[in-house]
mmCIF file of C-alpha atoms in Angstrom:
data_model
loop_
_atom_site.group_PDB
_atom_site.id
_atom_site.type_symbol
_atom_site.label_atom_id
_atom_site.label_comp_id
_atom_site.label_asym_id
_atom_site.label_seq_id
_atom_site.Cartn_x
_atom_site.Cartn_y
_atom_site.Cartn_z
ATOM 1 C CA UNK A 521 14.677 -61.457 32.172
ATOM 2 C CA UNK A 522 12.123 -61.426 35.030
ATOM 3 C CA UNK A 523 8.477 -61.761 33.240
ATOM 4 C CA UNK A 524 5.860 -59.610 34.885
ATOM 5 C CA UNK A 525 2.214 -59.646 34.065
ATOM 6 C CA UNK A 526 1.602 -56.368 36.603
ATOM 7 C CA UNK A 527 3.077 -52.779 36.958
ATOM 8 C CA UNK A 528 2.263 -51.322 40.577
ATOM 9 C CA UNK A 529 2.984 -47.728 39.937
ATOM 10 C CA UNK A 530 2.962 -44.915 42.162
ATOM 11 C CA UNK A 531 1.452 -41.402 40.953
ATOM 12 C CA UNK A 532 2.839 -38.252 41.534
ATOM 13 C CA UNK A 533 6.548 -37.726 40.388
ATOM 14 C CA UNK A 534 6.436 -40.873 38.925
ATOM 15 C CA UNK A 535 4.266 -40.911 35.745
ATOM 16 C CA UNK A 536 3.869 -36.709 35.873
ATOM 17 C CA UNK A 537 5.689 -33.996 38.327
ATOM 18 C CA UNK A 538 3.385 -33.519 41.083
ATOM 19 C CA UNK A 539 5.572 -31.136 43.092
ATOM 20 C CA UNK A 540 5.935 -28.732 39.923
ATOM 21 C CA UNK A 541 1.817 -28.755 39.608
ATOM 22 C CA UNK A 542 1.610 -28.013 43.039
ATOM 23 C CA UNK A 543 4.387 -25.397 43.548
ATOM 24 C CA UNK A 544 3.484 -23.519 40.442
ATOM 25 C CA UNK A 545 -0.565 -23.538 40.997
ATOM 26 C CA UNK A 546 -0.007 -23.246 45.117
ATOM 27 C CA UNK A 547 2.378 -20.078 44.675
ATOM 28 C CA UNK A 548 0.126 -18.158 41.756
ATOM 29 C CA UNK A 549 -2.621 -18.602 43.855
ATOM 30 C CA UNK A 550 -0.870 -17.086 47.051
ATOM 31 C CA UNK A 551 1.125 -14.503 45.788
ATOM 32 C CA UNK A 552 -2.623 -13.368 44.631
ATOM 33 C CA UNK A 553 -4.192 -12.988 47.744
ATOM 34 C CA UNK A 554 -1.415 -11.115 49.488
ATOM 35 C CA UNK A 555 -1.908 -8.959 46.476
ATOM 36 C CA UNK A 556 -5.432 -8.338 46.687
ATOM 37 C CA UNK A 557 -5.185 -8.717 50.484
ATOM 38 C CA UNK A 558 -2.061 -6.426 50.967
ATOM 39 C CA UNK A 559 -1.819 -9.896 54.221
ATOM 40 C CA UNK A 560 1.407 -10.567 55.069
ATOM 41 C CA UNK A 561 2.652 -13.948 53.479
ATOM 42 C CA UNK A 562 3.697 -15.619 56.422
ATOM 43 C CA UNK A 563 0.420 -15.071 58.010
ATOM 44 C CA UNK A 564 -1.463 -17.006 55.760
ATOM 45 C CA UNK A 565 1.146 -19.221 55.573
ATOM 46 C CA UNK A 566 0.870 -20.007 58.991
ATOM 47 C CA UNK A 567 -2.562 -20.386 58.967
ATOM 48 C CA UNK A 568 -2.566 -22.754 55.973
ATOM 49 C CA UNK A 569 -1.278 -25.475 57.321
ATOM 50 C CA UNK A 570 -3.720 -25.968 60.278
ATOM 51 C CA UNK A 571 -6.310 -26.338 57.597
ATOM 52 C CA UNK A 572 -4.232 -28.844 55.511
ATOM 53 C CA UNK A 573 -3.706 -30.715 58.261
ATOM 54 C CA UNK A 574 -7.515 -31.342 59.663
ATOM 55 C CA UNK A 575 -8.171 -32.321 55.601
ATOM 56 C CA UNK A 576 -5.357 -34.630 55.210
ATOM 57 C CA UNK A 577 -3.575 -33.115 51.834
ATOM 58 C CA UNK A 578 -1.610 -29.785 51.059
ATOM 59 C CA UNK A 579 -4.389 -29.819 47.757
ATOM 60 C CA UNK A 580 -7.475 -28.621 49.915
ATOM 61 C CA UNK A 581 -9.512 -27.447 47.557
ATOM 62 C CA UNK A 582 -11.650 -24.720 49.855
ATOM 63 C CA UNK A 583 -8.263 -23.373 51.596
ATOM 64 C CA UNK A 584 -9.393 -20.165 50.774
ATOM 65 C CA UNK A 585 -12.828 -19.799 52.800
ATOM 66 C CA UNK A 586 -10.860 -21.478 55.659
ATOM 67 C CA UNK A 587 -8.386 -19.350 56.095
ATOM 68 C CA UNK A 588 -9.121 -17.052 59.331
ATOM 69 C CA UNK A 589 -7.682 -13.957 58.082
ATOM 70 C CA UNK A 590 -10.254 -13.972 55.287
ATOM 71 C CA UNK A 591 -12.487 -14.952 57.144
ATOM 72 C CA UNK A 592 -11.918 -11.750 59.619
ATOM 73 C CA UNK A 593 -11.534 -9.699 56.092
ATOM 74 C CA UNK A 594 -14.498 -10.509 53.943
ATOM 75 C CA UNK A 595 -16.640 -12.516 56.026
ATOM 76 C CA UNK A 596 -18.798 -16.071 54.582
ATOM 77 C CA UNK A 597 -17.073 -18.315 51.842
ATOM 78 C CA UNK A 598 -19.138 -16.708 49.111
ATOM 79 C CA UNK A 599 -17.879 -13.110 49.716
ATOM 80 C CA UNK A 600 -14.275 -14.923 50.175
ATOM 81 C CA UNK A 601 -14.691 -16.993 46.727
ATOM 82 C CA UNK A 602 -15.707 -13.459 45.148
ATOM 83 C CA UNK A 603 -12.853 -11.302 46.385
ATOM 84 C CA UNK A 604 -10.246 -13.656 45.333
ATOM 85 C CA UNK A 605 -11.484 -15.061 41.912
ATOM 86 C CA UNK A 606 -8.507 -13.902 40.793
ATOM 87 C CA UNK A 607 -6.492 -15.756 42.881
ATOM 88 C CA UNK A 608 -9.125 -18.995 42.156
ATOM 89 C CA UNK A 609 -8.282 -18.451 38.409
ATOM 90 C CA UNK A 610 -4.221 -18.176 38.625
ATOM 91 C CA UNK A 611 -4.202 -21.256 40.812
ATOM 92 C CA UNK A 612 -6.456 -23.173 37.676
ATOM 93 C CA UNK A 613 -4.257 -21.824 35.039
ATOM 94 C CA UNK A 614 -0.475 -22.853 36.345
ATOM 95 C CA UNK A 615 -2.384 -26.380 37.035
ATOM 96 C CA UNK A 616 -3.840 -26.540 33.397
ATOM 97 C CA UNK A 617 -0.043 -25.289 32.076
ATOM 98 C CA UNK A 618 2.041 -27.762 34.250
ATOM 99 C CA UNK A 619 -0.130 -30.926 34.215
ATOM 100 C CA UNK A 620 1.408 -33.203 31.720
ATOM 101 C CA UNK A 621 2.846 -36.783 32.136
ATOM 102 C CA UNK A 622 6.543 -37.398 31.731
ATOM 103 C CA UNK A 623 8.250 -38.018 28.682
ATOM 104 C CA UNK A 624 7.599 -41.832 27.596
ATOM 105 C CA UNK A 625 4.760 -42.086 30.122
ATOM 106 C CA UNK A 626 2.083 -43.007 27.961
ATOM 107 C CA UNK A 627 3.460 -44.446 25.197
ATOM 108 C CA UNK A 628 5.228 -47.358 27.587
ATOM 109 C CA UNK A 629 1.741 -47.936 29.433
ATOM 110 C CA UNK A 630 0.202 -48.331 25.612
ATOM 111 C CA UNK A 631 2.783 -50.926 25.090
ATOM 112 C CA UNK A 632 2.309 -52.828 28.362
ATOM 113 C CA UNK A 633 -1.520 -52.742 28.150
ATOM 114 C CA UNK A 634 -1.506 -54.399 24.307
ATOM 115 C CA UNK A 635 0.736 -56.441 26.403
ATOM 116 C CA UNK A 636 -2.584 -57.188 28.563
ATOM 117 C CA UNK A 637 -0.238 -55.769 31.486
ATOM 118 C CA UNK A 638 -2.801 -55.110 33.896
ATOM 119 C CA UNK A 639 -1.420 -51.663 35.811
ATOM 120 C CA UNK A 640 -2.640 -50.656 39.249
ATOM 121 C CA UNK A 641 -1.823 -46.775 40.765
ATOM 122 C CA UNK A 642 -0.910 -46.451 44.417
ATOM 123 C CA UNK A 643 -0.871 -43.249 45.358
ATOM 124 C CA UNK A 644 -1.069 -41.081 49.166
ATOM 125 C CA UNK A 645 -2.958 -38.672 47.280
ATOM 126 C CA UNK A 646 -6.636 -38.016 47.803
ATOM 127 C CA UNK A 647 -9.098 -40.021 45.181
ATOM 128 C CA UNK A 648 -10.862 -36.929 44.184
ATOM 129 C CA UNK A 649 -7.253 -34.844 43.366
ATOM 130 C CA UNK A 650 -5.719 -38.625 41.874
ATOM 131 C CA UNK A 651 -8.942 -38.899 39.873
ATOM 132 C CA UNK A 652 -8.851 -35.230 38.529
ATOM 133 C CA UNK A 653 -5.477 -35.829 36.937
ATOM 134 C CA UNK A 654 -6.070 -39.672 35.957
ATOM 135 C CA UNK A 655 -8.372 -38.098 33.626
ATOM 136 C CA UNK A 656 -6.555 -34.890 32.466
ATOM 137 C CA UNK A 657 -3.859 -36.511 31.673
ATOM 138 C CA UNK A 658 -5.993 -39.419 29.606
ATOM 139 C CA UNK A 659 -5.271 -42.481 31.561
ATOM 140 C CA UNK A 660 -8.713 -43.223 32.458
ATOM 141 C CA UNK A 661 -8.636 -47.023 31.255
ATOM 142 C CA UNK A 662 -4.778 -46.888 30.934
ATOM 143 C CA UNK A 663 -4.980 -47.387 34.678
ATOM 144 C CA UNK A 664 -7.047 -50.500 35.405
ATOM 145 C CA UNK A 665 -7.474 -49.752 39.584
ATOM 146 C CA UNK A 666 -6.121 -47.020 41.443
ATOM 147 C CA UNK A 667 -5.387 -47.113 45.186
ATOM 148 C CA UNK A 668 -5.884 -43.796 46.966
ATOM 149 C CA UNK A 669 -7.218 -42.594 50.113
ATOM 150 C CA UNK A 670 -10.559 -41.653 50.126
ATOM 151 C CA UNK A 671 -11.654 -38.122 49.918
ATOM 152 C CA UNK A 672 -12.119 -35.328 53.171
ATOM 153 C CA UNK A 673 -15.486 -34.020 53.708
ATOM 154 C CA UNK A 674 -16.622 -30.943 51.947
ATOM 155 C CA UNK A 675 -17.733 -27.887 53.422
ATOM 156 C CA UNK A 676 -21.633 -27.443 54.302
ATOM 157 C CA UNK A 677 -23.762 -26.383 51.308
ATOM 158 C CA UNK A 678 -21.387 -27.387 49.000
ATOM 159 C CA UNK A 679 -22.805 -30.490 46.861
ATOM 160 C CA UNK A 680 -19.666 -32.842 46.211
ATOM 161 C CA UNK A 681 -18.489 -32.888 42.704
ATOM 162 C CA UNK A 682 -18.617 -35.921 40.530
ATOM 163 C CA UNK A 683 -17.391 -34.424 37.947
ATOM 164 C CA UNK A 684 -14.126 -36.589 37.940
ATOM 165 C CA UNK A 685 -15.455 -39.764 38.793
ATOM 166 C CA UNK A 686 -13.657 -42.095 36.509
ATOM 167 C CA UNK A 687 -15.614 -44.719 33.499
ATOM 168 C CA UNK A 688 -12.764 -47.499 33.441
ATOM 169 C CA UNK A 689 -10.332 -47.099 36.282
ATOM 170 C CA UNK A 690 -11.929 -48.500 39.616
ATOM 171 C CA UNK A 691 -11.314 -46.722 42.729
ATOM 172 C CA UNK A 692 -10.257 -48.858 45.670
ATOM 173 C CA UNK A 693 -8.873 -47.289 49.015
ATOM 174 C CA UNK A 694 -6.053 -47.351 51.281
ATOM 175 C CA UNK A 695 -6.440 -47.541 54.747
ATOM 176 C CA UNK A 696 -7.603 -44.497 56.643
ATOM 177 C CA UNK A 697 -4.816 -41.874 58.017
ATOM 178 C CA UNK A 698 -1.972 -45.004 57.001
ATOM 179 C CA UNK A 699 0.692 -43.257 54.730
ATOM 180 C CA UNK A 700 3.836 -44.948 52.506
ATOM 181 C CA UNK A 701 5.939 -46.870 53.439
ATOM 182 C CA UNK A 702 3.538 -49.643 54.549
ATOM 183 C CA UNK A 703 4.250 -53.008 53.178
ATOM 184 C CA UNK A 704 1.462 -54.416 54.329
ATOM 185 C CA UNK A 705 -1.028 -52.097 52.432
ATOM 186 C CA UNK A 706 1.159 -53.188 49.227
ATOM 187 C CA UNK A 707 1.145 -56.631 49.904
ATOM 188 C CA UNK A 708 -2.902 -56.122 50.670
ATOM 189 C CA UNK A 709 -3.279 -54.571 47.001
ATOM 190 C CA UNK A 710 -1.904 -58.102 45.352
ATOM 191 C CA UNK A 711 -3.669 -59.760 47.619
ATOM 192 C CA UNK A 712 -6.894 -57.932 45.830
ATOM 193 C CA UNK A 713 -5.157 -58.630 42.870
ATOM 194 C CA UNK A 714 -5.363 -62.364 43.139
ATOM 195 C CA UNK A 715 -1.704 -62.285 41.772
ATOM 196 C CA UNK A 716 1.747 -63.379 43.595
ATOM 197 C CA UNK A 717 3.914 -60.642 44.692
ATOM 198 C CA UNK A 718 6.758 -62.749 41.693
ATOM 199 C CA UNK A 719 3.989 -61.319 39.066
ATOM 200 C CA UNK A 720 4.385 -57.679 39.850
ATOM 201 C CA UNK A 721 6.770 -55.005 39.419
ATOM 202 C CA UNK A 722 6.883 -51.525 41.759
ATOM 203 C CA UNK A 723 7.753 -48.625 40.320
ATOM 204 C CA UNK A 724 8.616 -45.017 42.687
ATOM 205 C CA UNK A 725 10.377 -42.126 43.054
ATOM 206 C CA UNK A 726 11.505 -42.438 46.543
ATOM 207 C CA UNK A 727 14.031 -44.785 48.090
ATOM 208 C CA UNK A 728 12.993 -44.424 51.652
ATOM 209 C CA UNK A 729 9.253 -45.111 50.562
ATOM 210 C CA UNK A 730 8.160 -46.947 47.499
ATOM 211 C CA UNK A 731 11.869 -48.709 47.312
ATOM 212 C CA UNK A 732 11.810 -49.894 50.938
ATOM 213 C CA UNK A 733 8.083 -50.959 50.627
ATOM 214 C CA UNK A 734 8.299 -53.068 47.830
ATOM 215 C CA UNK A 735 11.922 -54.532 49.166
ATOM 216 C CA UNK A 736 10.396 -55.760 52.324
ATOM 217 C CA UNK A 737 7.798 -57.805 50.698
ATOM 218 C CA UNK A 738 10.268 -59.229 48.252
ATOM 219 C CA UNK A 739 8.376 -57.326 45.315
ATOM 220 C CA UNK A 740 11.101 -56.315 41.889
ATOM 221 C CA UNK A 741 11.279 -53.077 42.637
ATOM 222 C CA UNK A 742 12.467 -49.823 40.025
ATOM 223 C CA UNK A 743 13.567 -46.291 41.563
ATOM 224 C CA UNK A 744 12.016 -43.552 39.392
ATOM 225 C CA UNK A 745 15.327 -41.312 39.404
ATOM 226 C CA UNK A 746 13.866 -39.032 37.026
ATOM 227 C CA UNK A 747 11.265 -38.021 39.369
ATOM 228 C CA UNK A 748 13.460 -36.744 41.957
ATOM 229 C CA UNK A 749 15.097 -33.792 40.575
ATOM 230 C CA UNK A 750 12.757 -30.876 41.192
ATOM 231 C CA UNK A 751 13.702 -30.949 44.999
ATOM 232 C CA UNK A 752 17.059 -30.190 44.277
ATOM 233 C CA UNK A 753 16.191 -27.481 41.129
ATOM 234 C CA UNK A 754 13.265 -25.328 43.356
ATOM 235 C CA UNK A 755 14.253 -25.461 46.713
ATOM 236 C CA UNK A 756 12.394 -22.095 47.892
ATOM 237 C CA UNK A 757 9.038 -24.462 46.687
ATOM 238 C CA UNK A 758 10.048 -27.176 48.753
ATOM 239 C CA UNK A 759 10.665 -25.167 51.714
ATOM 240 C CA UNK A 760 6.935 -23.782 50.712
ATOM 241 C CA UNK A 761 5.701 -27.163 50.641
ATOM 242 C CA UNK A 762 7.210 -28.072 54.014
ATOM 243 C CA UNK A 763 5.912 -24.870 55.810
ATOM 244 C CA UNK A 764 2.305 -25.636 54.564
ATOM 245 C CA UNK A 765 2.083 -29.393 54.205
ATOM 246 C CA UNK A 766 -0.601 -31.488 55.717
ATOM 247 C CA UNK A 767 1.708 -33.713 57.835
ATOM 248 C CA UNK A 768 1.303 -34.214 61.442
ATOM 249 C CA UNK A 769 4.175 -33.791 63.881
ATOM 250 C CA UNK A 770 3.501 -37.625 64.278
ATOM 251 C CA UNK A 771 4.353 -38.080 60.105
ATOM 252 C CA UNK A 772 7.361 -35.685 60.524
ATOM 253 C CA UNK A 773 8.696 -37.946 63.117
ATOM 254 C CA UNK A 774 8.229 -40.953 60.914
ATOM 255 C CA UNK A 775 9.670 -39.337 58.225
ATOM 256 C CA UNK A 776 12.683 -38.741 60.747
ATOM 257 C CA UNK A 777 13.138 -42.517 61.580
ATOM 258 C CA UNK A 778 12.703 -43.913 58.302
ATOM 259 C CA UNK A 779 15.859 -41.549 57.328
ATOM 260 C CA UNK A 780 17.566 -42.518 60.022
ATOM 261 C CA UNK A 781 16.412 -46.141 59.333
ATOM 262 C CA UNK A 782 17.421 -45.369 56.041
ATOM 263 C CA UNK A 783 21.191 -44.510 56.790
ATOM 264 C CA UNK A 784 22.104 -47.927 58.705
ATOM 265 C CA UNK A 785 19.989 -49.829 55.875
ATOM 266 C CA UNK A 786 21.334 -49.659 52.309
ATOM 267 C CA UNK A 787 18.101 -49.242 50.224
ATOM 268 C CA UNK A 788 19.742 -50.270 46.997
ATOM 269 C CA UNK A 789 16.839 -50.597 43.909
ATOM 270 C CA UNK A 790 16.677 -53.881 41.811
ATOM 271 C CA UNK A 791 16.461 -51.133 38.671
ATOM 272 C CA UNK A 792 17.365 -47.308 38.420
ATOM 273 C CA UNK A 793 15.007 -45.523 35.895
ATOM 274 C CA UNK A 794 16.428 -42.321 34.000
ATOM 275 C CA UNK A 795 12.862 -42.227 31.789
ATOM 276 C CA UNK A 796 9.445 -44.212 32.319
ATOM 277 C CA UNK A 797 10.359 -46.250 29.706
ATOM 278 C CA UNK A 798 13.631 -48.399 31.162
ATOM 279 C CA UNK A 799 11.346 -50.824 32.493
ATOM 280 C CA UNK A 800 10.896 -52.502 29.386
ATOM 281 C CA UNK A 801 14.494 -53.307 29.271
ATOM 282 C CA UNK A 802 14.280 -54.285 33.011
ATOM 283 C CA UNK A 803 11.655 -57.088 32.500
ATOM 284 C CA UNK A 804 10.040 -59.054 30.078
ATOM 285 C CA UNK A 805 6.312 -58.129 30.240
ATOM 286 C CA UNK A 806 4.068 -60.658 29.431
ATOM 287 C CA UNK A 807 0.065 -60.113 30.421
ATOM 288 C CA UNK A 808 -2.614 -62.776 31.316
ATOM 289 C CA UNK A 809 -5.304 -60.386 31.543
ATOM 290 C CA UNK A 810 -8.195 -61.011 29.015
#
């Protein structure tokens, strides 16, 4: 077998189920404002994902006192924050119930770290949302350095929160507005690494991204097949999602071409995970790290 002293692993729907956190928190918290509101749904739909878009991430944090029918309705952010507590509160509760890592998430990244594995995240999620969960879900030293964008500004008067600033992970970030695939930022991160690209494993649940990524710098490379499924099982969320997501009409069409990119190119994975933990039959792991 292949030895490997470093797992590159992306986040969300890899080591936990992003999409479910999201749907589940997202939807709570709407369906609460149109019942508080008596707004129609599609209107603040509509109006959502203007405001995801300027902030870069369908998480936005202050969507809420953004949102121009509120706005009309009760005014300044602190009368909006008031109204819809409730709303505030469901979103915090399906996020606190659905947060929790995959089965034989942790208990591989124990192994590989008394391997001395050292383990990087690379993720297109925002550092403050990526740190949040990093240290819910108690990898806060399990991850040695995670890649993320860095965080959108935060509205005036409002003192940023460090309340998730990690003790043992290390932030580093990922080019401004640049989005998966991009082998280059990849092949920047081993670069940072001091490693060679033979050293290191990628890990993802998408083909057309994290597969293609790693494959065109050469990097072993394991689809995440387990993370894929929730797409297919809650397709009224996805279509949610889609209808509020922070992507420009410039990332749809990229999306667009790297499907179509992906149809003439067979992305075919070195490895096909069905649970976190087939990648210690996939290589032998074998750390260097003191």
């Amino acid at each position: 077998m292949n030895k490997k002293s470093v797992l590159i692993t992306d986040l969300d729907n890899t080591l936990f189920d992003w999409f479910n956190v999201w749907y589940h928190s997202f939807n709570a918290m709407l369906t609460e404002v149109v019942n508080i509101t008596n707004l129609p749904k599609d209107l603040l739909i509509k109006q959502i994902r203007p405001i995801h878009q300027k902030f870069g991430t369908a998480e936005y944090s202050f969507v809420l006192e953004q949102i121009p029918a509120l706005q009309e309705l009760y005014g300044d952010r602190v009368s909006i924050n008031e109204a819809l507590d409730p709303a505030i509160h469901a979103y915090r509760s399906e996020r606190k119930k659905y947060l929790k890592l995959y089965p034989t998430v942790m208990d591989t990244l124990k192994i590989l770290k008394r391997k001395n594995i050292l383990v990087i995240g690379y993720t297109e999620s925002k550092e403050f949302y990526s740190n949040y969960r990093i240290s819910k879900l108690n990898l806060d030293g399990v991850i040695d350095i995670l890649f993320s964008p860095e965080d959108h500004d935060v509205p005036d008067g409002v003192i940023k929160s460090d309340k998730y600033e990690l003790i043992y992970t290390r932030n580093r970030h990922t080019p401004y507005g640049e989005i998966k695939p991009n082998p280059t930022i990849l092949k920047n991160i081993v670069k940072q690494l001091n490693v060679s690209i033979d050293e290191c494993v990628y890990i993802g649940d998408s083909e057309m991204k994290d597969i293609y990524m790693a494959q065109e710098i050469k990097m072993s490379n394991v689809f995440a097949k387990y993370g894929i499924g929730h797409f297919q099982d809650n397709k009224d969320g996805y279509e949610l999602l889609r209808a509020v997501t922070h992507w420009s009409d410039e990332d749809v069409r990229r999306e667009k071409e790297i499907n179509e990119k992906k149809s003439s190119i067979m992305i075919k994975p070195d490895f096909i995970a069905n649970q976190f933990s087939d990648i210690l039959s996939f290589f032998d792991f074998e750390g260097n790290q003191k």
